[in-house]
XYZ file of C-alpha atoms in Angstrom:
682
model
C 0.000 0.000 0.000
C 1.347 3.397 -0.946
C -0.229 6.546 0.383
C -0.039 10.068 -0.912
C -0.423 12.763 1.705
C -4.030 13.302 2.756
C -5.898 15.963 4.761
C -8.352 14.218 7.084
C -10.879 15.682 9.527
C -12.251 13.106 11.987
C -14.993 13.380 14.604
C -16.579 11.180 17.245
C -20.170 11.600 18.389
C -20.617 14.230 21.088
C -21.119 12.860 24.630
C -24.082 14.377 26.408
C -23.105 16.854 29.111
C -25.248 15.563 31.951
C -23.417 12.438 33.048
C -20.077 10.607 33.243
C -18.267 8.748 30.491
C -18.720 4.983 30.769
C -17.245 1.971 28.980
C -20.067 1.939 26.431
C -19.013 5.406 25.294
C -15.359 4.426 25.132
C -15.872 1.873 22.363
C -16.335 4.746 19.949
C -13.624 7.086 21.177
C -11.032 4.321 21.342
C -11.996 3.089 17.873
C -11.693 6.602 16.460
C -8.459 7.409 18.260
C -6.788 4.227 16.996
C -7.736 5.095 13.415
C -6.520 8.670 13.812
C -3.174 7.599 15.288
C -2.696 5.098 12.475
C -3.324 7.791 9.851
C -0.781 10.056 11.519
C 1.749 7.226 11.609
C 1.295 6.973 7.850
C 2.255 10.628 7.508
C -1.149 12.199 6.874
C -2.421 15.519 8.194
C -5.227 14.637 10.601
C -7.381 16.856 12.789
C -9.527 15.063 15.382
C -12.229 17.167 17.053
C -15.097 16.563 19.427
C -17.248 18.478 21.921
C -19.742 18.057 24.702
C -23.374 18.067 23.572
C -24.541 20.711 25.997
C -28.137 21.637 25.114
C -31.604 20.312 25.822
C -34.227 19.914 28.500
C -32.432 17.163 30.501
C -29.528 19.488 31.190
C -31.863 22.345 32.072
C -33.773 20.152 34.547
C -30.661 18.628 36.103
C -29.152 22.063 36.670
C -32.422 23.237 38.193
C -32.462 20.210 40.536
C -28.903 21.016 41.671
C -29.732 24.695 42.162
C -27.125 25.880 39.639
C -27.112 27.473 36.210
C -26.894 25.147 33.180
C -23.609 26.803 32.197
C -22.095 25.785 35.535
C -23.246 22.200 35.097
C -21.941 21.776 31.554
C -18.567 23.293 32.417
C -18.131 20.896 35.337
C -19.113 17.886 33.252
C -16.858 18.987 30.421
C -13.841 19.040 32.750
C -14.712 15.533 33.946
C -15.119 14.253 30.394
C -11.832 15.732 29.219
C -9.965 14.254 32.201
C -11.365 10.769 31.509
C -10.564 10.971 27.803
C -7.011 12.126 28.479
C -6.296 9.177 30.779
C -7.575 6.773 28.137
C -5.133 8.476 25.720
C -7.869 9.823 23.446
C -5.877 12.428 21.522
C -8.325 15.129 20.474
C -6.785 18.094 18.703
C -9.631 20.201 20.051
C -12.436 19.468 22.513
C -15.210 22.037 22.516
C -18.816 22.570 23.646
C -21.954 23.003 21.575
C -22.769 25.908 23.894
C -20.146 28.083 22.212
C -19.936 31.250 20.166
C -18.752 29.267 17.145
C -21.722 26.929 17.308
C -24.185 29.785 17.714
C -22.698 31.482 14.625
C -22.790 28.372 12.467
C -26.242 27.187 13.598
C -27.724 30.579 12.757
C -25.900 30.717 9.436
C -27.005 27.235 8.346
C -30.591 27.827 9.467
C -30.837 31.093 7.535
C -29.384 29.483 4.408
C -31.947 26.687 4.577
C -34.784 29.084 5.366
C -33.912 31.491 2.551
C -33.718 28.583 0.093
C -37.249 27.509 1.026
C -36.304 24.391 3.012
C -37.862 25.542 6.314
C -41.610 25.422 6.870
C -43.713 26.572 9.820
C -46.984 25.097 10.986
C -49.034 24.727 14.128
C -48.839 21.321 15.752
C -50.361 19.510 18.683
C -47.634 18.966 21.224
C -47.330 17.104 24.506
C -47.688 19.502 27.432
C -47.191 18.662 31.103
C -49.759 20.747 33.014
C -48.141 19.965 36.348
C -44.603 20.952 35.260
C -45.929 23.858 33.186
C -43.923 23.094 30.053
C -44.007 21.437 26.683
C -42.299 18.065 26.833
C -39.336 17.056 24.692
C -39.803 13.804 22.812
C -37.586 11.852 25.212
C -39.650 13.028 28.183
C -42.746 11.212 26.999
C -42.916 7.433 27.275
C -45.537 4.922 26.204
C -46.261 2.086 23.809
C -44.938 2.285 20.258
C -47.794 3.115 17.838
C -46.245 0.859 15.177
C -45.228 -2.363 16.966
C -46.769 -1.991 20.421
C -43.484 -2.257 22.332
C -43.800 -0.789 25.819
C -41.632 1.827 27.569
C -40.614 3.593 24.353
C -39.585 7.225 24.087
C -41.614 9.824 22.248
C -39.359 10.146 19.195
C -38.418 6.635 18.097
C -38.892 2.985 18.991
C -35.852 1.002 20.055
C -37.681 -2.236 19.222
C -38.697 -1.639 15.585
C -36.865 1.589 14.666
C -40.030 3.529 13.835
C -40.078 7.315 14.263
C -43.156 9.267 15.336
C -44.333 12.221 17.422
C -44.847 11.919 21.206
C -48.631 12.250 21.003
C -48.772 9.247 18.687
C -47.605 7.027 21.568
C -50.221 4.798 23.131
C -50.837 5.430 26.844
C -48.268 8.264 27.060
C -46.994 9.604 30.379
C -44.707 12.519 31.301
C -41.279 11.435 32.492
C -41.143 14.580 34.662
C -44.323 14.352 36.703
C -45.897 11.043 35.677
C -49.143 12.666 34.547
C -50.764 12.060 31.192
C -49.639 14.869 28.868
C -52.167 17.227 27.360
C -52.201 18.087 23.695
C -51.652 21.813 23.129
C -51.038 23.786 19.992
C -47.728 25.480 19.237
C -46.117 26.873 16.100
C -43.006 24.910 15.123
C -40.303 25.087 12.467
C -39.635 22.132 10.182
C -36.752 21.141 7.935
C -38.161 19.818 4.661
C -36.078 16.667 4.368
C -38.023 15.386 1.351
C -36.606 18.297 -0.683
C -33.307 16.372 -0.642
C -34.526 12.867 -1.466
C -32.777 12.650 -4.840
C -29.537 13.971 -3.374
C -29.739 11.640 -0.375
C -30.440 8.566 -2.500
C -27.311 9.305 -4.511
C -25.229 10.198 -1.442
C -26.222 7.165 0.628
C -25.676 4.838 -2.326
C -22.184 6.043 -3.195
C -20.150 3.803 -0.878
C -20.067 6.206 2.072
C -21.968 3.889 4.422
C -21.748 0.321 5.643
C -24.094 -2.107 3.900
C -26.216 -2.658 7.015
C -26.797 1.065 7.437
C -27.512 1.638 3.755
C -30.061 -1.188 3.773
C -31.752 0.326 6.827
C -31.995 3.678 5.063
C -33.846 2.014 2.196
C -36.666 1.283 4.639
C -36.861 4.968 5.528
C -36.824 6.013 1.879
C -39.640 3.571 1.127
C -41.676 4.907 4.051
C -41.164 8.480 2.798
C -38.966 11.235 4.202
C -40.912 13.334 6.672
C -40.423 16.955 7.649
C -38.179 17.201 10.696
C -39.247 19.348 13.651
C -36.185 21.508 14.471
C -37.725 23.824 17.099
C -38.619 23.666 20.766
C -40.585 26.008 22.991
C -39.260 27.827 26.011
C -38.200 27.035 28.663
C -35.303 25.311 26.903
C -31.529 25.437 27.279
C -30.068 26.114 23.858
C -29.863 28.706 21.101
C -32.846 30.871 20.273
C -33.862 30.636 16.624
C -33.038 33.864 14.737
C -36.054 36.128 14.312
C -38.237 33.748 16.360
C -38.487 34.870 20.015
C -39.291 32.074 22.464
C -38.362 29.353 19.972
C -35.148 27.343 20.313
C -33.197 25.040 18.056
C -33.849 21.396 18.867
C -30.642 19.932 20.277
C -30.247 17.585 17.300
C -29.958 20.549 14.947
C -27.013 22.237 16.629
C -25.323 19.057 17.948
C -23.812 17.903 14.620
C -22.996 21.505 13.779
C -20.837 21.206 16.888
C -18.358 19.242 14.760
C -17.928 22.284 12.559
C -17.822 24.620 15.550
C -15.085 22.634 17.256
C -13.054 22.636 14.057
C -13.626 26.380 13.583
C -12.286 27.016 17.099
C -9.247 24.851 16.304
C -8.733 26.596 12.956
C -8.778 30.026 14.586
C -6.188 28.927 17.149
C -3.903 27.492 14.458
C -4.373 30.018 11.662
C -6.048 27.416 9.445
C -8.568 28.218 6.691
C -11.927 26.855 7.892
C -13.557 27.132 4.476
C -10.777 25.158 2.785
C -11.913 22.106 4.763
C -15.676 22.679 4.548
C -16.469 24.083 1.101
C -18.012 21.609 -1.395
C -14.873 21.353 -3.558
C -12.527 20.755 -0.594
C -9.808 18.149 -1.103
C -9.957 17.292 2.614
C -11.664 14.118 3.796
C -14.326 14.142 6.521
C -15.213 11.078 8.598
C -17.727 10.676 11.418
C -17.519 7.763 13.872
C -20.893 7.178 15.562
C -23.077 4.549 17.229
C -25.588 2.775 15.026
C -28.480 4.175 17.091
C -27.922 7.689 15.740
C -27.387 6.740 12.091
C -30.703 8.337 11.074
C -29.547 11.798 12.101
C -26.053 11.492 10.651
C -26.907 9.868 7.326
C -30.079 11.745 6.369
C -30.615 15.009 8.253
C -26.954 15.971 8.565
C -25.832 15.568 4.926
C -29.065 17.204 3.759
C -28.484 20.202 6.061
C -24.905 20.585 4.876
C -25.806 20.244 1.215
C -28.702 22.663 1.513
C -26.525 25.266 3.259
C -23.728 25.049 0.685
C -21.198 22.990 2.660
C -19.351 19.779 1.839
C -20.794 16.488 3.046
C -19.019 13.645 4.898
C -16.691 11.362 2.966
C -18.084 8.496 5.037
C -19.986 7.788 8.239
C -18.692 4.798 10.227
C -21.183 3.187 12.608
C -20.330 0.739 15.381
C -22.414 -1.568 17.552
C -23.191 -1.514 21.254
C -21.191 -2.887 24.169
C -22.318 -5.631 26.524
C -20.357 -6.688 29.597
C -19.974 -10.356 30.494
C -22.539 -11.169 27.846
C -25.376 -9.019 29.142
C -26.755 -5.516 29.121
C -24.704 -3.266 31.361
C -26.115 -3.532 34.872
C -25.641 -1.317 37.896
C -26.672 -4.085 40.281
C -24.007 -6.435 38.873
C -21.412 -3.678 38.749
C -21.050 -3.952 34.964
C -22.279 -0.443 34.216
C -18.734 0.797 34.580
C -17.785 4.441 34.552
C -14.510 5.405 32.955
C -13.290 6.809 36.267
C -13.984 3.569 38.161
C -12.086 1.600 35.513
C -9.128 4.000 35.695
C -8.980 3.564 39.471
C -8.358 -0.178 39.038
C -6.987 -1.104 35.617
C -4.570 -0.006 32.911
C -6.489 1.958 30.236
C -4.317 0.452 27.512
C -5.522 -3.029 28.444
C -9.040 -1.938 27.468
C -7.769 -0.232 24.316
C -6.103 -3.467 23.222
C -9.038 -5.699 24.123
C -11.524 -3.548 22.199
C -9.147 -3.356 19.239
C -8.908 -7.161 19.254
C -12.693 -7.362 18.856
C -13.526 -4.396 16.622
C -14.316 -4.829 12.947
C -15.678 -2.583 10.220
C -19.298 -3.633 10.737
C -22.041 -2.628 13.137
C -22.145 -5.826 15.189
C -22.322 -5.493 18.953
C -19.283 -6.566 20.960
C -18.927 -8.050 24.397
C -16.426 -7.237 27.135
C -16.068 -10.606 28.825
C -13.772 -10.105 31.786
C -12.433 -13.675 31.872
C -11.472 -13.354 28.217
C -10.168 -9.835 28.871
C -7.751 -11.070 31.564
C -6.565 -14.015 29.492
C -6.085 -12.070 26.262
C -4.238 -9.115 27.755
C -1.975 -11.323 29.867
C -1.276 -13.730 27.024
C -0.880 -11.313 24.116
C 0.627 -8.168 25.599
C 2.496 -9.467 28.639
C 3.257 -13.029 27.611
C 4.100 -12.398 23.956
C 5.015 -8.791 23.119
C 6.542 -7.402 26.315
C 8.171 -10.768 26.994
C 10.347 -10.364 23.875
C 11.863 -7.150 25.209
C 12.217 -8.543 28.719
C 14.095 -11.701 27.722
C 16.402 -9.980 25.178
C 17.192 -6.767 27.062
C 18.718 -8.615 30.012
C 21.423 -10.158 27.842
C 22.213 -6.883 26.033
C 22.380 -4.866 29.263
C 24.302 -7.299 31.465
C 26.725 -8.785 28.954
C 27.198 -5.978 26.433
C 26.620 -2.818 28.480
C 23.497 -2.004 26.447
C 25.304 -2.164 23.105
C 23.406 -3.707 20.183
C 25.081 -5.762 17.469
C 26.068 -4.042 14.220
C 24.199 -6.545 12.034
C 21.197 -8.852 12.245
C 21.760 -12.591 11.921
C 18.399 -13.026 10.153
C 17.778 -10.034 7.871
C 15.189 -12.149 6.042
C 13.124 -12.372 9.242
C 13.362 -8.602 9.687
C 12.148 -8.134 6.102
C 9.260 -10.564 6.580
C 8.074 -8.479 9.553
C 8.415 -5.293 7.495
C 6.496 -6.776 4.564
C 3.605 -7.844 6.790
C 3.128 -4.160 7.610
C 1.246 -3.593 4.359
C -1.476 -6.092 5.258
C -1.638 -4.693 8.794
C -1.939 -1.166 7.412
C -4.771 -2.224 5.117
C -6.623 -3.715 8.090
C -6.185 -0.519 10.123
C -7.294 1.628 7.185
C -10.472 -0.429 6.767
C -11.148 -0.391 10.537
C -10.618 -4.157 10.715
C -8.713 -3.771 13.956
C -9.307 -7.349 15.111
C -7.667 -8.602 11.937
C -4.718 -6.262 12.474
C -4.269 -7.531 16.050
C -4.340 -11.157 14.880
C -1.608 -10.467 12.336
C 0.517 -8.612 14.887
C 0.203 -11.393 17.453
C 1.130 -13.969 14.796
C 4.339 -11.988 14.280
C 4.924 -11.927 18.033
C 4.631 -15.720 18.035
C 7.247 -15.878 15.285
C 9.608 -13.625 17.218
C 9.298 -15.751 20.357
C 9.757 -18.912 18.303
C 12.952 -17.486 16.794
C 14.380 -16.756 20.249
C 13.326 -20.173 21.566
C 15.037 -21.934 18.677
C 18.188 -19.739 18.818
C 18.517 -20.455 22.586
C 20.810 -17.543 23.514
C 20.769 -18.621 27.170
C 22.510 -21.857 26.139
C 24.998 -20.138 23.837
C 25.873 -17.677 26.596
C 27.396 -20.553 28.571
C 29.675 -21.577 25.716
C 33.019 -19.824 25.326
C 33.492 -17.725 22.190
C 29.773 -17.399 21.371
C 29.320 -13.879 22.731
C 28.882 -12.273 19.316
C 26.095 -14.723 18.461
C 24.347 -14.035 21.745
C 24.524 -10.290 21.110
C 23.230 -10.681 17.540
C 20.352 -12.981 18.473
C 19.115 -10.637 21.176
C 19.576 -7.623 18.914
C 17.399 -9.439 16.355
C 14.778 -10.042 19.044
C 14.705 -6.366 20.016
C 14.550 -5.374 16.338
C 11.436 -7.521 15.884
C 10.009 -6.115 19.128
C 10.488 -2.589 17.772
C 8.554 -3.421 14.603
C 5.744 -4.888 16.702
C 5.657 -1.708 18.770
C 5.339 0.419 15.630
C 2.384 -1.729 14.565
C 0.784 -1.526 18.020
C 1.465 2.173 18.637
C -2.001 3.339 17.420
C -3.556 1.052 20.036
C -0.985 1.399 22.839
C 0.469 4.919 22.578
C 1.807 5.094 26.143
C 3.446 1.678 26.034
C 4.873 2.523 22.615
C 6.440 5.742 23.884
C 7.956 3.947 26.888
C 9.304 1.215 24.612
C 10.780 3.840 22.279
C 12.555 5.481 25.225
C 13.938 2.114 26.341
C 15.212 1.448 22.798
C 16.443 5.051 22.392
C 14.280 5.328 19.289
C 12.093 8.374 18.754
C 10.622 7.508 15.340
C 7.545 5.287 15.455
C 6.228 6.238 12.015
C 5.095 3.442 9.732
C 8.066 3.844 7.373
C 10.541 3.663 10.297
C 9.939 -0.081 10.574
C 12.125 -0.713 7.515
C 15.326 0.442 9.267
C 16.944 -2.327 11.351
C 17.583 -1.684 15.029
C 21.349 -2.198 15.056
C 24.513 -0.530 16.309
C 22.969 1.663 18.982
C 22.523 1.363 22.724
C 19.461 0.637 24.830
C 18.428 1.718 28.298
C 17.953 -0.711 31.157
C 14.624 -2.496 30.701
C 11.714 -1.633 32.979
C 8.409 -3.564 32.947
C 6.115 -2.081 30.305
C 2.922 -3.828 31.388
C 1.972 -6.077 34.284
C -0.418 -9.001 34.410
C -4.054 -8.433 35.306
C -5.264 -10.387 38.318
C -8.816 -11.622 38.681
C -9.041 -9.998 42.105
C -8.426 -6.596 40.510
C -11.365 -7.050 38.163
C -13.525 -8.213 41.057
C -12.542 -5.059 42.910
C -13.568 -2.956 39.924
C -16.996 -4.594 39.706
C -17.591 -4.127 43.424
C -16.496 -0.502 43.285
C -18.720 0.127 40.274
C -21.673 -1.462 42.031
C -21.097 0.662 45.124
C -20.690 3.938 43.232
C -23.803 3.601 41.075
C -26.309 1.624 43.099
C -28.696 -0.947 41.619
C -30.697 -1.095 38.427
C -30.167 -1.578 34.736
C -28.257 0.917 32.660
C -30.136 3.146 30.283
C -29.082 3.413 26.651
C -26.808 6.368 26.119
C -26.140 8.488 23.053
C -23.782 7.036 20.517
C -23.086 3.777 22.278
C -26.009 2.583 24.358
C -26.789 -0.993 25.345
C -27.536 -4.207 23.508
C -29.238 -7.542 24.058
C -27.112 -10.280 25.670
C -24.832 -12.416 23.540
C -26.222 -15.926 24.201
C -22.758 -17.432 23.807
C -21.638 -15.859 27.055
C -24.917 -15.110 28.799
C -24.414 -15.296 32.590
C -26.814 -16.818 35.081
C -29.636 -14.334 35.575
C -30.800 -12.988 38.900
C -32.751 -15.641 40.835
C -36.555 -15.911 40.845
C -38.769 -17.787 43.286
C -40.562 -21.038 42.443
C -44.009 -19.452 42.263
C -42.767 -17.044 39.602
C -41.266 -19.880 37.561
C -44.412 -21.973 37.936
C -46.428 -19.339 36.097
C -44.434 -20.041 32.903
C -46.623 -22.369 30.782
C -44.332 -24.580 28.664
C -46.127 -26.624 26.006
C -45.149 -29.151 23.365
C -45.850 -27.703 19.922
C -45.720 -29.221 16.442
C -44.397 -26.929 13.713
C -47.054 -26.963 10.984
C -45.708 -24.067 8.871
C -42.233 -22.511 8.664
C -41.298 -19.771 6.217
C -38.936 -16.861 5.649
C -39.997 -13.347 6.696
C -39.450 -10.800 3.966
C -37.173 -8.007 5.162
C -36.025 -9.832 8.316
C -32.435 -11.023 8.658
C -32.909 -13.382 11.613
C -36.588 -14.331 11.801
C -38.648 -17.289 10.599
C -42.446 -17.273 10.800
C -43.766 -20.424 12.440
C -47.315 -21.741 12.866
C -47.390 -23.959 15.938
C -50.001 -26.558 16.814
C -50.424 -26.734 20.596
C -53.389 -29.091 20.561
C -56.292 -26.779 21.259
C -55.200 -24.047 18.867
C -52.563 -22.849 16.424
C -50.249 -19.951 17.211
C -48.085 -17.711 15.053
C -44.581 -17.143 16.403
C -41.669 -15.187 14.948
C -38.447 -16.930 15.985
C -34.879 -15.656 15.566
C -33.519 -19.005 14.343
C -33.028 -18.306 10.634
C -29.221 -18.607 10.908
C -29.511 -22.208 12.125
C -32.522 -23.672 10.305
C -33.987 -23.795 6.818
C -37.814 -23.610 6.960
C -38.239 -26.949 5.183
C -36.207 -28.693 7.900
C -38.623 -27.621 10.626
C -42.065 -28.587 9.335
C -43.429 -31.559 11.261
C -40.939 -31.315 14.137
C -41.960 -30.993 17.757
C -40.525 -28.267 19.946
C -41.222 -26.429 23.201
C -42.870 -23.026 23.436
C -43.832 -20.545 26.128
C -47.587 -20.566 25.649
C -48.643 -17.879 28.118
C -46.306 -15.127 26.904
C -48.254 -11.970 26.130
C -48.648 -11.423 22.364
C -46.204 -8.914 20.931
C -46.994 -6.800 17.896
C -43.955 -6.685 15.613
C -43.310 -5.008 12.284
C -44.051 -8.286 10.511
C -47.132 -9.271 12.507
C -48.168 -10.443 15.972
C -45.994 -13.066 17.706
C -48.123 -15.227 20.015
C -45.481 -17.007 22.060
C -41.821 -17.962 22.154
C -39.933 -21.010 20.898
C -37.216 -22.173 23.285
C -33.710 -22.574 21.854
C -30.181 -22.819 23.228
C -26.650 -22.303 21.962
C -24.073 -19.575 21.338
C -25.822 -18.303 18.210
C -25.370 -18.313 14.470
C -25.461 -21.864 13.097
C -24.928 -23.179 16.631
C -28.501 -22.691 17.807
C -30.823 -25.579 18.649
C -34.542 -25.488 19.291
C -35.568 -27.672 22.223
C -37.164 -30.943 21.097
C -39.134 -33.236 23.461
C -38.636 -36.985 23.480
C -40.603 -39.310 21.195
C -44.186 -39.751 22.297
C -44.785 -36.107 23.184
C -48.000 -34.695 21.728
C -48.959 -31.115 20.820
C -50.431 -29.307 23.787
C -48.786 -31.429 26.482
C -47.655 -29.263 29.368
C -44.046 -29.630 30.490
C -43.735 -29.863 34.274
């Protein structure tokens, strides 16, 4: 791979300024930071910006509850966020706030451009109003049942179960999250961005290779449903920017939040004498990449490019979405101590251990990933301590004690050095494509080769034989040369360890091209441990501390990262229930009469189940393991008294029981011969 110099602007989604950074957030910032550091190692000009998302009703209400001004709250939270990011080695070039002069300027400018071009409409709407709190309610402060699929406990803007979007008053059985009362419907004039004006542009933009396949396919559903006008205003009281020429009306937080990317860059550009327009005009030769969670793809892949295009700015080169984080196979939980704040982690564990573990699991797709602490301990100890750092430890002792830190003038195996150098192109391609797990596998395979070379050369045996000193020096110099190449490859993931290793080797160049030069002829410093093993007791201490600091309960989804369903391959034992509760579960033998694919569903099969007295329709997520024709006529076990659930594809009237880690390894439960449909399992 050969690169010409590139200008790259990179952003991560903006963390909301009313709470701490947690491990779910860090998936994104670590992923982005690794990519940015790799691009810099390749010699490109990269600017990485971010900001706190500082507007909205939640911040206003939290500040009111604490008896302080919103500005005081967001400044305090911003300091906490920046401190956490710094200790995880997230290397922002500029970290800003959406409550800034730059953001106010740009939000007003973009709004006026859209308004003057006819892309803003006004109309009177019925809006949720809390008569007890005396205020109109933001979408997220109304909860109820989804009007499309019937899922309960959904917010007033979108359904986490089926992905539908709607207005709060369309919810079934809505309640105010502030006071608990049923909201009233009151009229208010609102401002709307006419998204449908940009349908042709968006179809071309989303289909031009800028998005992952899964995201592009999801957008097709939204195109088919029709692009709706987007409500961009909120009524006072509201903490945010007042809309120009519209007293008492404020920009909805999702309008000025993405503009915060531009505002942060503008602040950086002013500090560094850089031309803002050269990066943001439509004909710019700079690249622009957004790293976000898949739950906010709608805003970043439809509204955001349409706003930019309509206001005369360049659009993103690509938007990279990632999945959610689970811990020990389950949704992050405060009661289990697995809803872990960044600060609690930092008090117990090395931040670079987490950086490496996430890198070893991250790919270019939007799949969720699991932080399994047993695997975490084993992988970090085995890969980083047992393989990589071990090379330096075992070779440095010989060079320091026997040769006063002096390296040999030549390598005994220049072919092995060259093989390590050549592998750098495949590793670089994996980094470039955000296939970090693949890059880590290749790097660890090289580490295995380096350790194998030392084991076979046996310098500790040669050191006991007279006249073999030069060989011992050369072998250990070769080992440290290979270690240095590994460090260059790992530097985007482990920047602190890489800098300490460079100081030990007296090498200050960790650029990608520097790997070609052999480490020979110089001197090294005395070796000091670069990373220590993780003990299980330390992780247990972290989980206990996290549990104590947050109290009980399940974690709520959060911004760009959020939560996900458990990975069945590593699902832990759930909290206990009593026998009476279990006895209420009605398990019945069912014969599968019909099995067929569900159009538009990746994981579901539609089953018709005979349970003796009646037939039930069930949608089962077993498509990866079974072809429909293999199921017809088989007996299985179903939960017969599960409340029906309305889904996008129809009503599911029960649940088929299955077990296994997932994918093709998923087995429906089958009763023994002689079981008949409708028999109750006791």
